[in-house]
Short mmCIF file of C-alpha atoms in Angstrom, two decimals:
data_model
loop_
_atom_site.label_atom_id
_atom_site.label_comp_id
_atom_site.label_asym_id
_atom_site.label_seq_id
_atom_site.Cartn_x
_atom_site.Cartn_y
_atom_site.Cartn_z
CA MET A 213 0.00 0.00 0.00
CA SER A 214 1.45 3.36 -1.00
CA ARG A 215 1.78 6.28 1.41
CA ILE A 216 -0.89 8.14 -0.59
CA GLU A 217 -3.37 5.32 0.01
CA GLN A 218 -2.43 5.34 3.71
CA LEU A 219 -3.00 9.11 3.90
CA ILE A 220 -6.38 8.80 2.21
CA GLY A 221 -7.28 6.08 4.74
CA GLU A 222 -6.14 8.33 7.61
CA ILE A 223 -8.25 11.22 6.30
CA GLU A 224 -11.28 8.94 6.02
CA GLU A 225 -10.70 7.59 9.55
CA TYR A 226 -10.28 11.13 10.86
CA ILE A 227 -13.54 12.25 9.23
CA ASP A 228 -15.32 9.18 10.65
CA SER A 229 -13.99 9.98 14.15
CA CYS A 230 -15.20 13.62 14.13
CA ASP A 231 -18.11 14.68 16.35
CA PHE A 232 -21.38 15.72 14.78
CA ALA A 233 -22.19 19.42 14.74
CA PRO A 234 -24.82 20.51 17.28
CA PHE A 235 -28.36 19.66 16.19
CA SER A 236 -27.14 17.70 13.16
CA HIS A 237 -26.75 14.03 12.31
CA THR A 238 -25.04 14.64 8.96
CA LYS A 239 -22.64 17.53 9.53
CA ILE A 240 -19.44 17.11 11.52
CA GLN A 241 -16.95 19.36 13.25
CA VAL A 242 -13.35 18.98 12.13
CA ASN A 243 -10.08 20.26 13.49
CA LYS A 244 -8.93 22.39 10.60
CA GLU A 245 -5.20 22.07 11.47
CA GLU A 246 -5.28 18.27 11.62
CA LEU A 247 -7.13 18.00 8.31
CA GLU A 248 -4.81 20.54 6.68
CA GLU A 249 -1.73 18.63 7.92
CA LEU A 250 -3.03 15.43 6.33
CA LEU A 251 -3.86 17.22 3.08
CA VAL A 252 -0.44 18.93 2.97
CA GLU A 253 1.33 15.59 3.40
CA LEU A 254 -0.91 14.11 0.70
CA ARG A 255 0.02 16.94 -1.67
CA LEU A 256 3.71 16.34 -0.94
CA ARG A 257 3.43 12.58 -1.56
CA VAL A 258 1.57 12.79 -4.90
CA PRO A 259 4.62 14.11 -6.81
CA ASP A 260 6.79 11.29 -5.33
CA GLU A 261 4.33 8.67 -6.55
CA ILE A 262 4.18 10.34 -9.96
CA LYS A 263 8.03 10.36 -10.11
CA LYS A 264 8.03 6.67 -9.24
CA TYR A 265 5.72 5.88 -12.13
CA GLN A 266 7.61 8.27 -14.40
CA LYS A 267 10.70 6.08 -13.80
CA ILE A 268 8.68 3.07 -14.87
CA ILE A 269 7.60 4.91 -18.01
CA ASN A 270 11.21 5.92 -18.66
CA ASN A 271 12.18 2.24 -18.51
CA GLN A 272 10.12 1.71 -21.64
CA GLU A 273 12.82 3.61 -23.51
CA ALA A 274 15.44 1.23 -22.13
CA ILE A 275 13.32 -1.75 -23.17
CA ILE A 276 12.90 -0.32 -26.68
CA ALA A 277 16.62 0.51 -26.86
CA GLU A 278 17.47 -3.06 -25.82
CA ALA A 279 15.09 -4.37 -28.48
CA HIS A 280 16.77 -2.19 -31.10
CA THR A 281 20.19 -3.42 -29.93
CA GLN A 282 19.07 -7.03 -30.23
CA ALA A 283 17.54 -6.32 -33.63
CA ASP A 284 20.78 -4.66 -34.81
CA ALA A 285 22.78 -7.65 -33.53
CA ILE A 286 20.49 -10.05 -35.35
CA LEU A 287 20.74 -7.99 -38.54
CA ALA A 288 24.54 -7.78 -38.18
CA HIS A 289 24.69 -11.53 -37.70
CA ALA A 290 22.43 -12.05 -40.71
CA THR A 291 24.59 -9.70 -42.80
CA GLU A 292 27.70 -11.55 -41.69
CA GLN A 293 26.11 -14.87 -42.65
CA THR A 294 25.05 -13.37 -45.97
CA ASN A 295 28.59 -12.18 -46.68
CA GLU A 296 30.01 -15.61 -45.86
CA LEU A 297 27.53 -17.32 -48.12
CA VAL A 298 28.16 -14.90 -50.98
CA ASN A 299 31.91 -15.43 -50.68
CA GLU A 300 31.57 -19.12 -51.27
CA HIS A 301 32.09 -19.46 -55.00
CA GLU A 302 30.19 -22.68 -55.79
CA ILE A 303 26.90 -21.78 -54.13
CA VAL A 304 26.48 -18.11 -55.00
CA GLN A 305 22.85 -18.43 -56.10
CA GLU A 306 21.92 -20.47 -53.07
CA ALA A 307 23.74 -17.97 -50.88
CA TYR A 308 21.63 -15.08 -52.16
CA ALA A 309 18.42 -16.98 -51.52
CA ARG A 310 19.49 -18.07 -48.05
CA ALA A 311 20.78 -14.59 -47.24
CA ASN A 312 17.42 -13.05 -48.13
CA GLU A 313 15.63 -15.61 -45.95
CA VAL A 314 17.96 -14.89 -43.03
CA VAL A 315 17.49 -11.13 -43.44
CA GLU A 316 13.70 -11.52 -43.60
CA GLU A 317 13.71 -13.76 -40.52
CA ALA A 318 15.96 -11.33 -38.70
CA GLN A 319 13.75 -8.40 -39.64
CA ALA A 320 10.65 -10.32 -38.53
CA GLN A 321 12.30 -11.23 -35.22
CA ALA A 322 13.51 -7.68 -34.72
CA GLN A 323 10.06 -6.28 -35.47
CA ALA A 324 8.47 -8.79 -33.07
CA ILE A 325 10.90 -7.76 -30.31
CA VAL A 326 10.26 -4.05 -30.93
CA ASP A 327 6.47 -4.61 -31.04
CA ALA A 328 6.57 -6.55 -27.77
CA ALA A 329 8.72 -3.87 -26.11
CA VAL A 330 6.37 -1.10 -27.28
CA ALA A 331 3.34 -3.07 -26.06
CA ASP A 332 5.00 -3.65 -22.65
CA ALA A 333 5.93 0.01 -22.36
CA ASP A 334 2.39 1.11 -23.29
CA SER A 335 0.94 -1.30 -20.74
CA ILE A 336 3.21 0.06 -18.01
CA ARG A 337 2.38 3.63 -18.96
CA GLN A 338 -1.38 2.94 -18.98
CA GLY A 339 -1.13 1.21 -15.60
CA SER A 340 0.73 4.11 -14.03
CA ILE A 341 -1.68 6.64 -15.54
CA GLY A 342 -4.65 4.60 -14.25
CA TYR A 343 -3.15 4.36 -10.77
CA THR A 344 -2.39 8.09 -10.65
CA ASP A 345 -5.92 8.87 -11.89
CA ASP A 346 -7.40 6.63 -9.16
CA MET A 347 -5.33 8.43 -6.50
CA LEU A 348 -6.38 11.84 -7.84
CA LYS A 349 -10.03 10.69 -8.01
CA ASN A 350 -9.88 9.68 -4.32
CA LEU A 351 -8.28 13.02 -3.44
CA GLN A 352 -10.93 14.85 -5.47
CA GLY A 353 -13.67 13.00 -3.55
CA ILE A 354 -12.15 13.92 -0.19
CA ILE A 355 -11.83 17.57 -1.19
CA ALA A 356 -15.43 17.65 -2.51
CA HIS A 357 -16.65 16.07 0.73
CA SER A 358 -14.70 18.63 2.78
CA MET A 359 -16.10 21.47 0.67
CA GLU A 360 -19.68 20.21 1.18
CA GLU A 361 -19.16 20.03 4.92
CA ALA A 362 -17.63 23.50 5.01
CA GLN A 363 -20.56 24.85 2.94
CA GLY A 364 -23.03 23.28 5.40
CA ARG A 365 -21.24 24.81 8.38
CA LEU A 366 -21.18 28.20 6.65
CA GLU A 367 -24.90 28.04 5.89
CA ALA A 368 -25.67 27.10 9.53
CA TYR A 369 -23.49 29.98 10.74
CA LEU A 370 -25.21 32.48 8.40
CA SER A 371 -28.63 31.20 9.50
CA SER A 372 -27.64 31.72 13.14
CA LEU A 373 -26.41 35.25 12.38
CA GLN A 374 -29.65 36.01 10.50
CA SER A 375 -31.70 34.88 13.53
CA ALA A 376 -29.63 37.06 15.85
CA TYR A 377 -30.00 39.99 13.45
CA GLU A 378 -33.78 39.58 13.40
CA VAL A 379 -33.95 39.45 17.22
CA VAL A 380 -31.85 42.64 17.49
CA SER A 381 -34.02 44.37 14.86
CA ALA A 382 -37.22 43.36 16.69
CA ASN A 383 -35.82 44.64 19.98
CA ARG A 384 -34.85 47.97 18.39
CA ASP A 385 -38.34 48.27 16.87
CA GLU A 386 -39.89 47.69 20.34
CA LEU A 387 -37.58 50.30 21.87
CA ALA A 388 -38.44 52.79 19.14
CA ALA A 389 -42.17 52.17 19.68
CA GLY A 390 -41.74 52.64 23.46
CA MET A 391 -39.95 55.97 22.97
CA ALA A 392 -42.64 57.28 20.60
CA MET A 393 -45.56 56.56 22.98
CA PRO A 394 -44.52 58.90 25.86
CA GLN A 395 -44.05 61.78 23.39
CA GLU A 396 -47.57 61.27 21.98
CA GLN A 397 -49.08 61.20 25.52
CA GLY A 398 -47.29 64.42 26.45
CA GLN A 399 -48.81 66.21 23.41
CA GLY A 400 -52.35 64.96 24.06
#
């Protein structure tokens, strides 16, 4: 299990261990510093994981280079065999035919090696891209969940402020009405 997966697990465990907000069974209270520490470490680990898979992708070049080296060696060997056959005086015609067969076989083998190396490299690259995408998808889900919770807390806070504002306004209206009544009685 990679450190990124461990961090995602720790974030999920932390969220599961948080207390519910007052008067709510769906919203939780989180310690912002703890959650930020986990997210910072997660951000720091993602580039390391990507570098690790980048090395794997870079190995595809080594695999392809090795395939080309083997193909060149096979072609050099085939050319050498062709030259030996051509040099033999009595079987010149047979040498040309055999040389062409050897070259075709060598080219077919070389192409098969290169094709296999390219397929392996593509498979490794796709696997690392898929893994990185899965990690980023998990991170995206955690961030979306955190944003939803923060939005809920903000809405509850604004609702509380609105209630307090309305109470203060009502109290001021009552005070204003109380001050107006004695003035009207004094005039009457």
